[in-house]
mmCIF file of C-alpha atoms (C1' of nucleotides) in Angstrom:
data_model
loop_
_atom_site.group_PDB
_atom_site.id
_atom_site.type_symbol
_atom_site.label_atom_id
_atom_site.label_comp_id
_atom_site.label_asym_id
_atom_site.label_seq_id
_atom_site.Cartn_x
_atom_site.Cartn_y
_atom_site.Cartn_z
ATOM 1 C CA MET A 1 -0.072 -0.163 0.014
ATOM 2 C CA LYS A 2 2.636 2.257 -1.026
ATOM 3 C CA LEU A 3 0.488 4.867 -2.791
ATOM 4 C CA GLU A 4 0.889 8.650 -3.115
ATOM 5 C CA LEU A 5 -2.504 8.515 -1.599
ATOM 6 C CA THR A 6 -0.332 8.055 1.699
ATOM 7 C CA LYS A 7 0.907 11.617 1.739
ATOM 8 C CA LEU A 8 -2.087 13.091 0.994
ATOM 9 C CA MET A 9 -3.737 12.165 4.411
ATOM 10 C CA ASP A 10 -4.158 14.390 7.053
ATOM 11 C CA PRO A 11 -2.363 13.885 10.379
ATOM 12 C CA GLY A 12 -4.676 11.725 12.592
ATOM 13 C CA SER A 13 -6.015 9.753 9.428
ATOM 14 C CA ARG A 14 -5.502 6.457 8.348
ATOM 15 C CA LEU A 15 -4.602 5.036 5.186
ATOM 16 C CA THR A 16 -6.778 1.732 4.844
ATOM 17 C CA GLU A 17 -7.443 -0.460 2.408
ATOM 18 C CA GLN A 18 -10.785 0.407 1.649
ATOM 19 C CA ARG A 19 -9.753 4.207 1.062
ATOM 20 C CA ALA A 20 -6.941 2.979 -1.171
ATOM 21 C CA LEU A 21 -9.247 0.736 -3.487
ATOM 22 C CA ILE A 22 -11.926 3.314 -3.483
ATOM 23 C CA TYR A 23 -9.477 6.012 -4.622
ATOM 24 C CA LYS A 24 -8.209 3.497 -7.346
ATOM 25 C CA ILE A 25 -11.727 2.666 -8.500
ATOM 26 C CA ILE A 26 -12.477 6.223 -9.141
ATOM 27 C CA SER A 27 -9.269 6.862 -11.035
ATOM 28 C CA ASP A 28 -8.881 4.290 -13.273
ATOM 29 C CA GLY A 29 -12.253 3.170 -13.148
ATOM 30 C CA GLY A 30 -13.544 5.457 -16.277
ATOM 31 C CA GLN A 31 -15.844 7.948 -15.872
ATOM 32 C CA HIS A 32 -17.901 10.004 -13.299
ATOM 33 C CA LEU A 33 -19.007 7.249 -11.313
ATOM 34 C CA ASP A 34 -21.506 7.256 -8.534
ATOM 35 C CA ALA A 35 -21.329 5.848 -4.785
ATOM 36 C CA ASP A 36 -23.663 2.808 -5.816
ATOM 37 C CA GLU A 37 -21.274 2.011 -8.743
ATOM 38 C CA ILE A 38 -18.008 2.475 -6.621
ATOM 39 C CA TYR A 39 -19.643 0.372 -4.138
ATOM 40 C CA SER A 40 -20.371 -2.125 -6.449
ATOM 41 C CA ARG A 41 -17.010 -2.327 -8.066
ATOM 42 C CA ALA A 42 -15.551 -2.180 -4.356
ATOM 43 C CA ARG A 43 -17.614 -5.587 -3.699
ATOM 44 C CA GLN A 44 -16.029 -7.352 -6.471
ATOM 45 C CA LYS A 45 -12.483 -6.626 -5.309
ATOM 46 C CA SER A 46 -12.943 -7.333 -1.782
ATOM 47 C CA ALA A 47 -15.918 -8.368 0.020
ATOM 48 C CA ARG A 48 -14.560 -6.382 3.063
ATOM 49 C CA ILE A 49 -16.247 -2.864 2.704
ATOM 50 C CA SER A 50 -19.664 -1.091 3.278
ATOM 51 C CA LEU A 51 -21.723 1.395 1.504
ATOM 52 C CA ALA A 52 -21.432 3.700 4.388
ATOM 53 C CA THR A 53 -17.653 3.239 3.875
ATOM 54 C CA VAL A 54 -17.925 4.503 0.491
ATOM 55 C CA TYR A 55 -20.080 7.551 1.539
ATOM 56 C CA ARG A 56 -17.868 8.382 4.241
ATOM 57 C CA THR A 57 -14.851 7.954 2.284
ATOM 58 C CA LEU A 58 -16.051 10.076 -0.616
ATOM 59 C CA GLN A 59 -16.843 12.872 1.769
ATOM 60 C CA LYS A 60 -13.378 12.634 3.352
ATOM 61 C CA PHE A 61 -11.640 12.633 -0.398
ATOM 62 C CA LYS A 62 -13.726 15.599 -1.274
ATOM 63 C CA GLN A 63 -12.920 17.669 1.647
ATOM 64 C CA MET A 64 -8.998 16.611 1.335
ATOM 65 C CA GLY A 65 -9.564 18.130 -2.495
ATOM 66 C CA ILE A 66 -8.256 14.656 -4.513
ATOM 67 C CA ILE A 67 -11.754 13.901 -5.734
ATOM 68 C CA ASP A 68 -14.390 16.360 -7.334
ATOM 69 C CA GLU A 69 -18.346 15.985 -6.905
ATOM 70 C CA LEU A 70 -20.327 16.920 -9.894
ATOM 71 C CA HIS A 71 -24.177 17.703 -10.240
ATOM 72 C CA PHE A 72 -25.595 16.269 -13.332
ATOM 73 C CA GLY A 73 -29.128 16.613 -12.305
ATOM 74 C CA GLN A 74 -29.952 13.385 -11.058
ATOM 75 C CA GLU A 75 -30.832 12.589 -7.688
ATOM 76 C CA HIS A 76 -27.478 11.284 -6.826
ATOM 77 C CA HIS A 77 -23.776 12.475 -7.716
ATOM 78 C CA HIS A 78 -20.948 11.588 -9.492
ATOM 79 C CA TYR A 79 -17.102 11.549 -8.874
ATOM 80 C CA GLU A 80 -14.018 11.797 -10.327
ATOM 81 C CA THR A 81 -10.329 12.358 -9.307
ATOM 82 C CA ARG A 82 -9.047 16.434 -9.326
ATOM 83 C CA GLN A 83 -7.680 16.840 -12.735
ATOM 84 C CA GLU A 84 -4.895 19.438 -13.769
ATOM 85 C CA GLY A 85 -6.381 21.549 -16.142
ATOM 86 C CA GLU A 86 -9.681 23.289 -16.710
ATOM 87 C CA HIS A 87 -12.567 21.102 -17.904
ATOM 88 C CA TYR A 88 -16.175 20.764 -18.003
ATOM 89 C CA HIS A 89 -18.824 18.536 -19.260
ATOM 90 C CA LEU A 90 -21.699 17.681 -21.791
ATOM 91 C CA VAL A 91 -24.064 15.212 -20.792
ATOM 92 C CA CYS A 92 -26.361 13.941 -23.640
ATOM 93 C CA ARG A 93 -30.175 13.946 -22.685
ATOM 94 C CA SER A 94 -30.766 11.053 -24.992
ATOM 95 C CA CYS A 95 -28.333 8.664 -24.232
ATOM 96 C CA GLY A 96 -26.819 10.257 -20.752
ATOM 97 C CA LYS A 97 -23.426 9.860 -22.038
ATOM 98 C CA VAL A 98 -20.707 12.410 -20.635
ATOM 99 C CA ILE A 99 -18.354 14.033 -22.325
ATOM 100 C CA GLU A 100 -15.631 16.113 -21.002
ATOM 101 C CA PHE A 101 -14.143 19.225 -22.811
ATOM 102 C CA THR A 102 -11.692 21.701 -21.746
ATOM 103 C CA TYR A 103 -12.131 25.392 -21.899
ATOM 104 C CA PRO A 104 -10.611 28.354 -20.589
ATOM 105 C CA LEU A 105 -13.350 30.228 -19.026
ATOM 106 C CA SER A 106 -12.315 30.372 -15.809
ATOM 107 C CA SER A 107 -9.515 33.145 -16.080
ATOM 108 C CA LYS A 108 -11.596 35.550 -17.774
ATOM 109 C CA ILE A 109 -14.502 35.014 -16.239
ATOM 110 C CA LYS A 110 -13.363 34.968 -12.647
ATOM 111 C CA LYS A 111 -11.759 38.594 -13.184
ATOM 112 C CA ASP A 112 -14.903 39.709 -14.649
ATOM 113 C CA VAL A 113 -17.302 38.761 -11.818
ATOM 114 C CA MET A 114 -14.841 39.384 -9.459
ATOM 115 C CA GLU A 115 -14.946 42.987 -10.217
ATOM 116 C CA ALA A 116 -18.498 43.127 -11.286
ATOM 117 C CA ARG A 117 -20.036 41.235 -8.437
ATOM 118 C CA ASP A 118 -17.278 41.501 -5.568
ATOM 119 C CA PHE A 119 -17.170 38.053 -5.502
ATOM 120 C CA LYS A 120 -14.045 35.483 -4.836
ATOM 121 C CA ILE A 121 -14.634 32.631 -7.101
ATOM 122 C CA VAL A 122 -12.276 29.367 -6.076
ATOM 123 C CA GLY A 123 -14.623 26.672 -8.045
ATOM 124 C CA ALA A 124 -16.380 26.334 -11.092
ATOM 125 C CA GLU A 125 -19.093 23.366 -12.404
ATOM 126 C CA VAL A 126 -20.140 23.649 -15.604
ATOM 127 C CA ASN A 127 -22.630 21.284 -17.180
ATOM 128 C CA MET A 128 -24.099 21.738 -20.494
ATOM 129 C CA THR A 129 -26.616 19.416 -21.946
ATOM 130 C CA GLY A 130 -27.456 18.512 -25.473
ATOM 131 C CA TYR A 131 -27.317 15.594 -27.723
ATOM 132 C CA CYS A 132 -24.167 13.896 -28.961
ATOM 133 C CA ARG A 133 -24.031 12.849 -32.711
ATOM 134 C CA ARG A 134 -24.964 9.376 -32.303
ATOM 135 C CA CYS A 135 -28.267 10.098 -30.789
ATOM 136 C CA ARG A 136 -28.650 13.212 -33.347
ATOM 137 C CA LYS A 137 -29.203 11.050 -36.405
ATOM 138 C CA MET B 1 -57.942 32.564 -12.175
ATOM 139 C CA LYS B 2 -56.737 34.224 -15.592
ATOM 140 C CA LEU B 3 -53.182 34.297 -15.466
ATOM 141 C CA GLU B 4 -51.166 33.445 -18.558
ATOM 142 C CA LEU B 5 -50.387 30.199 -17.251
ATOM 143 C CA THR B 6 -53.590 29.196 -18.923
ATOM 144 C CA LYS B 7 -51.974 29.570 -22.341
ATOM 145 C CA LEU B 8 -48.963 27.406 -21.047
ATOM 146 C CA MET B 9 -50.957 24.581 -20.243
ATOM 147 C CA ASP B 10 -50.640 21.810 -22.701
ATOM 148 C CA PRO B 11 -54.328 20.591 -23.794
ATOM 149 C CA GLY B 12 -55.324 17.725 -21.491
ATOM 150 C CA SER B 13 -53.816 19.394 -18.793
ATOM 151 C CA ARG B 14 -55.685 21.648 -16.313
ATOM 152 C CA LEU B 15 -55.044 24.656 -14.427
ATOM 153 C CA THR B 16 -55.498 24.246 -10.916
ATOM 154 C CA GLU B 17 -55.653 26.541 -7.736
ATOM 155 C CA GLN B 18 -52.450 24.751 -6.615
ATOM 156 C CA ARG B 19 -50.838 24.940 -9.705
ATOM 157 C CA ALA B 20 -51.454 28.669 -9.999
ATOM 158 C CA LEU B 21 -50.335 29.154 -6.272
ATOM 159 C CA ILE B 22 -47.086 27.294 -6.753
ATOM 160 C CA TYR B 23 -46.013 29.394 -9.655
ATOM 161 C CA LYS B 24 -46.682 32.328 -8.022
ATOM 162 C CA ILE B 25 -44.762 31.962 -5.166
ATOM 163 C CA ILE B 26 -41.733 30.864 -7.603
ATOM 164 C CA SER B 27 -41.691 33.621 -9.373
ATOM 165 C CA ASP B 28 -42.259 36.279 -6.674
ATOM 166 C CA GLY B 29 -41.203 34.675 -4.058
ATOM 167 C CA GLY B 30 -37.654 35.643 -4.037
ATOM 168 C CA GLN B 31 -34.999 33.317 -5.038
ATOM 169 C CA HIS B 32 -34.415 29.617 -5.921
ATOM 170 C CA LEU B 33 -36.478 28.129 -3.421
ATOM 171 C CA ASP B 34 -36.181 24.345 -2.909
ATOM 172 C CA ALA B 35 -39.450 21.885 -2.794
ATOM 173 C CA ASP B 36 -39.657 22.238 0.840
ATOM 174 C CA GLU B 37 -39.771 26.351 1.257
ATOM 175 C CA ILE B 38 -42.396 26.106 -2.014
ATOM 176 C CA TYR B 39 -44.486 23.632 0.380
ATOM 177 C CA SER B 40 -44.434 25.733 3.380
ATOM 178 C CA ARG B 41 -45.114 28.814 1.937
ATOM 179 C CA ALA B 42 -48.352 27.567 -0.182
ATOM 180 C CA ARG B 43 -49.323 26.067 3.119
ATOM 181 C CA GLN B 44 -49.523 29.510 4.645
ATOM 182 C CA LYS B 45 -51.489 30.663 1.784
ATOM 183 C CA SER B 46 -54.151 27.654 1.363
ATOM 184 C CA ALA B 47 -53.894 24.536 3.560
ATOM 185 C CA ARG B 48 -55.319 22.594 0.386
ATOM 186 C CA ILE B 49 -52.078 21.196 -0.897
ATOM 187 C CA SER B 50 -49.698 18.350 -0.440
ATOM 188 C CA LEU B 51 -45.899 17.854 -0.501
ATOM 189 C CA ALA B 52 -46.927 15.049 -3.327
ATOM 190 C CA THR B 53 -48.490 17.570 -5.519
ATOM 191 C CA VAL B 54 -45.580 20.359 -5.404
ATOM 192 C CA TYR B 55 -43.225 17.817 -6.996
ATOM 193 C CA ARG B 56 -45.390 16.793 -9.039
ATOM 194 C CA THR B 57 -46.058 20.400 -10.008
ATOM 195 C CA LEU B 58 -42.172 20.906 -10.018
ATOM 196 C CA GLN B 59 -41.961 18.023 -12.469
ATOM 197 C CA LYS B 60 -44.823 19.290 -14.764
ATOM 198 C CA PHE B 61 -43.716 22.906 -15.167
ATOM 199 C CA LYS B 62 -39.966 21.745 -15.602
ATOM 200 C CA GLN B 63 -41.038 19.550 -18.810
ATOM 201 C CA MET B 64 -43.377 22.385 -19.475
ATOM 202 C CA GLY B 65 -40.261 24.734 -19.697
ATOM 203 C CA ILE B 66 -41.566 27.517 -17.294
ATOM 204 C CA ILE B 67 -39.281 26.745 -14.746
ATOM 205 C CA ASP B 68 -35.677 25.699 -14.323
ATOM 206 C CA GLU B 69 -34.155 23.234 -11.953
ATOM 207 C CA LEU B 70 -30.652 24.283 -10.292
ATOM 208 C CA HIS B 71 -28.258 22.100 -8.840
ATOM 209 C CA PHE B 72 -26.485 23.758 -6.104
ATOM 210 C CA GLY B 73 -24.510 20.873 -5.014
ATOM 211 C CA GLN B 74 -27.024 19.863 -2.142
ATOM 212 C CA GLU B 75 -29.149 16.787 -1.603
ATOM 213 C CA HIS B 76 -32.144 19.006 -2.953
ATOM 214 C CA HIS B 77 -32.797 21.193 -5.575
ATOM 215 C CA HIS B 78 -33.907 24.746 -6.816
ATOM 216 C CA TYR B 79 -36.120 26.354 -8.760
ATOM 217 C CA GLU B 80 -36.472 29.492 -10.432
ATOM 218 C CA THR B 81 -39.038 30.721 -13.297
ATOM 219 C CA ARG B 82 -37.287 30.479 -16.483
ATOM 220 C CA GLN B 83 -35.447 34.054 -17.858
ATOM 221 C CA GLU B 84 -35.177 35.492 -20.658
ATOM 222 C CA GLY B 85 -31.176 36.202 -20.719
ATOM 223 C CA GLU B 86 -28.606 33.991 -20.058
ATOM 224 C CA HIS B 87 -27.765 33.960 -16.425
ATOM 225 C CA TYR B 88 -25.746 31.761 -14.062
ATOM 226 C CA HIS B 89 -25.068 31.543 -10.300
ATOM 227 C CA LEU B 90 -22.458 32.386 -7.788
ATOM 228 C CA VAL B 91 -22.861 30.247 -4.454
ATOM 229 C CA CYS B 92 -21.332 31.571 -1.573
ATOM 230 C CA ARG B 93 -19.503 28.651 0.582
ATOM 231 C CA SER B 94 -19.815 30.447 3.514
ATOM 232 C CA CYS B 95 -23.343 31.979 3.985
ATOM 233 C CA GLY B 96 -24.960 30.022 0.858
ATOM 234 C CA LYS B 97 -26.170 33.224 -0.438
ATOM 235 C CA VAL B 98 -27.146 32.895 -4.298
ATOM 236 C CA ILE B 99 -26.015 35.759 -6.616
ATOM 237 C CA GLU B 100 -27.046 35.575 -10.260
ATOM 238 C CA PHE B 101 -24.730 37.032 -12.638
ATOM 239 C CA THR B 102 -25.180 37.762 -16.252
ATOM 240 C CA TYR B 103 -22.618 36.413 -19.122
ATOM 241 C CA PRO B 104 -22.490 35.753 -22.479
ATOM 242 C CA LEU B 105 -20.982 32.353 -22.867
ATOM 243 C CA SER B 106 -23.646 30.329 -24.429
ATOM 244 C CA SER B 107 -22.905 32.047 -28.143
ATOM 245 C CA LYS B 108 -19.135 31.507 -28.316
ATOM 246 C CA ILE B 109 -18.901 28.301 -26.236
ATOM 247 C CA LYS B 110 -21.936 26.494 -27.881
ATOM 248 C CA LYS B 111 -20.445 27.193 -31.355
ATOM 249 C CA ASP B 112 -16.589 25.757 -30.142
ATOM 250 C CA VAL B 113 -17.658 22.990 -28.324
ATOM 251 C CA MET B 114 -20.525 21.940 -31.123
ATOM 252 C CA GLU B 115 -17.495 21.969 -33.909
ATOM 253 C CA ALA B 116 -14.934 20.251 -31.513
ATOM 254 C CA ARG B 117 -17.169 17.821 -30.075
ATOM 255 C CA ASP B 118 -19.879 17.488 -32.616
ATOM 256 C CA PHE B 119 -22.565 17.843 -29.528
ATOM 257 C CA LYS B 120 -25.403 20.018 -30.202
ATOM 258 C CA ILE B 121 -25.777 21.758 -27.019
ATOM 259 C CA VAL B 122 -29.513 22.728 -25.882
ATOM 260 C CA GLY B 123 -28.883 24.125 -22.410
ATOM 261 C CA ALA B 124 -26.056 24.837 -19.709
ATOM 262 C CA GLU B 125 -25.842 25.428 -16.155
ATOM 263 C CA VAL B 126 -22.973 27.059 -14.605
ATOM 264 C CA ASN B 127 -22.684 27.305 -10.921
ATOM 265 C CA MET B 128 -19.367 28.921 -9.128
ATOM 266 C CA THR B 129 -18.438 28.728 -5.779
ATOM 267 C CA GLY B 130 -16.497 31.295 -3.720
ATOM 268 C CA TYR B 131 -16.968 33.951 -1.247
ATOM 269 C CA CYS B 132 -18.970 36.781 -1.020
ATOM 270 C CA ARG B 133 -17.895 40.516 -0.078
ATOM 271 C CA ARG B 134 -19.568 39.985 3.437
ATOM 272 C CA CYS B 135 -18.188 36.586 4.024
ATOM 273 C CA ARG B 136 -14.524 37.597 2.901
ATOM 274 C CA LYS B 137 -13.871 40.144 5.594
ATOM 275 C "C1'" DA C 1 8.217 -6.863 16.970
ATOM 276 C "C1'" DT C 2 4.533 -5.676 20.740
ATOM 277 C "C1'" DT C 3 0.784 -2.668 22.143
ATOM 278 C "C1'" DG C 4 -2.148 0.636 23.340
ATOM 279 C "C1'" DA C 5 -4.935 4.963 21.668
ATOM 280 C "C1'" DT C 6 -8.441 5.694 18.974
ATOM 281 C "C1'" DA C 7 -9.470 6.377 13.493
ATOM 282 C "C1'" DA C 8 -12.073 3.442 10.692
ATOM 283 C "C1'" DT C 9 -15.092 0.049 9.714
ATOM 284 C "C1'" DG C 10 -19.704 -2.957 9.017
ATOM 285 C "C1'" DC C 11 -24.357 -3.271 10.597
ATOM 286 C "C1'" DG C 12 -28.663 -1.682 10.871
ATOM 287 C "C1'" DA C 13 -31.783 1.632 11.837
ATOM 288 C "C1'" DA C 14 -32.560 6.559 10.873
ATOM 289 C "C1'" DT C 15 -33.199 10.546 8.243
ATOM 290 C "C1'" DC C 16 -34.063 13.210 4.179
ATOM 291 C "C1'" DA C 17 -35.780 13.928 -0.067
ATOM 292 C "C1'" DT C 18 -38.649 12.161 -3.775
ATOM 293 C "C1'" DT C 19 -42.270 9.133 -6.116
ATOM 294 C "C1'" DT C 20 -46.079 6.140 -6.181
ATOM 295 C "C1'" DG C 21 -50.684 3.992 -5.967
ATOM 296 C "C1'" DC C 22 -55.098 4.610 -4.966
ATOM 297 C "C1'" DA C 23 -59.623 6.423 -3.658
ATOM 298 C "C1'" DT C 24 -61.484 11.148 -3.890
ATOM 299 C "C1'" DT C 25 -62.186 15.692 -5.534
ATOM 300 C "C1'" DA C 26 -62.886 19.013 -9.457
ATOM 301 C "C1'" DA C 27 -61.552 21.308 -14.145
ATOM 302 C "C1'" DT C 28 -63.148 21.201 -18.007
ATOM 303 C "C1'" DA C 29 -65.926 20.197 -22.755
ATOM 304 C "C1'" DA C 30 -70.143 18.591 -24.376
ATOM 305 C "C1'" DT D 1 -75.436 20.382 -15.949
ATOM 306 C "C1'" DT D 2 -72.961 16.458 -16.014
ATOM 307 C "C1'" DA D 3 -69.719 13.538 -17.338
ATOM 308 C "C1'" DT D 4 -65.100 12.380 -17.998
ATOM 309 C "C1'" DT D 5 -60.814 11.991 -16.406
ATOM 310 C "C1'" DA D 6 -56.599 14.812 -14.767
ATOM 311 C "C1'" DA D 7 -55.323 16.265 -10.709
ATOM 312 C "C1'" DT D 8 -55.263 15.902 -5.451
ATOM 313 C "C1'" DG D 9 -54.385 14.156 -0.736
ATOM 314 C "C1'" DC D 10 -52.573 10.496 1.791
ATOM 315 C "C1'" DA D 11 -50.072 7.680 3.525
ATOM 316 C "C1'" DA D 12 -46.742 4.073 2.234
ATOM 317 C "C1'" DA D 13 -42.891 3.246 -0.988
ATOM 318 C "C1'" DT D 14 -38.435 4.016 -2.613
ATOM 319 C "C1'" DG D 15 -33.612 6.019 -3.485
ATOM 320 C "C1'" DA D 16 -29.769 8.128 -1.531
ATOM 321 C "C1'" DT D 17 -27.369 9.473 2.168
ATOM 322 C "C1'" DT D 18 -25.987 9.903 6.987
ATOM 323 C "C1'" DC D 19 -25.727 7.843 12.109
ATOM 324 C "C1'" DG D 20 -25.000 5.333 16.336
ATOM 325 C "C1'" DC D 21 -22.199 1.888 18.297
ATOM 326 C "C1'" DA D 22 -19.873 -2.506 19.186
ATOM 327 C "C1'" DT D 23 -15.707 -4.109 16.742
ATOM 328 C "C1'" DT D 24 -11.682 -4.212 14.110
ATOM 329 C "C1'" DA D 25 -7.180 -2.480 12.515
ATOM 330 C "C1'" DT D 26 -3.860 1.688 11.741
ATOM 331 C "C1'" DC D 27 0.052 3.710 13.371
ATOM 332 C "C1'" DA D 28 2.619 5.809 16.821
ATOM 333 C "C1'" DA D 29 5.462 4.729 20.770
ATOM 334 C "C1'" DT D 30 7.496 1.741 23.461
#
DNA sequence: ATTGATAATGCGAATCATTTGCATTAATAA
DNA sequence: TTATTAATGCAAATGATTCGCATTATCAAT
């Protein structure tokens, strides 16, 4: 268990099997999983995990800033590891597929809004909906 | 009950007291209410309404396109009447206040993304978080 | 390596948001 | 005025997430 995750733990926190597994699932487990999906993938790897732990871990990772929570308008949330560059999401209204796209909004908009509304922006979530090529035909 | 809401009803739909009341509450009831808040305001006006009706009505209005659902990262959603111009939201991480701001993203970004990813955008939700002036001090 | 303090877990129950089934009420077209 | 049936209220059901608590296991200090 020699993940770089170790370094990320706050003092007083512990690196457990479950946490390492959850982090692994989110990072290489494809795109934008939700808690239930993370849970069932974790179960396949190790029976020693509960849904409550998944939720608690997600909260912790979010606070630590190593994952981000996404809100696609469903009753539950999705998660991704924190990325380097600015990127946002396109959600197909027909098939539900999520496509990432990079777009340099941040710098310009942050500056404008900061000046106009006296509001310090620290995070942004941009979700656009529409129809992907396949579904448009 | 001679609201312009009448016109908005699909054929086969009915304009009820509850629907008119809910619409009124959302439109002049200030900012971005959630279902529970709409329900309790409705109760004060008329005892003749249930939470289930609030939820059913919200769904219907959303489908009709007369309100929009907002996702501020909480476990429940918020609602606003559909606006004319493009506008997005700033949410203060400290006090929770929501500030609207207009910003002409749409045209430019839609075009770029449409071309680059072959995706037809029909809606966008932009939520930025940070700290309002009051909370920054 | 051994151990002790306590963070984290698993489990089930609790809570919160939303939806659904069904009998009753009421809007609207004839 | 009345018949059709959409919409409502209520209570129970469902889905997502959180919490309490006894047990387990990580990590720091022997």
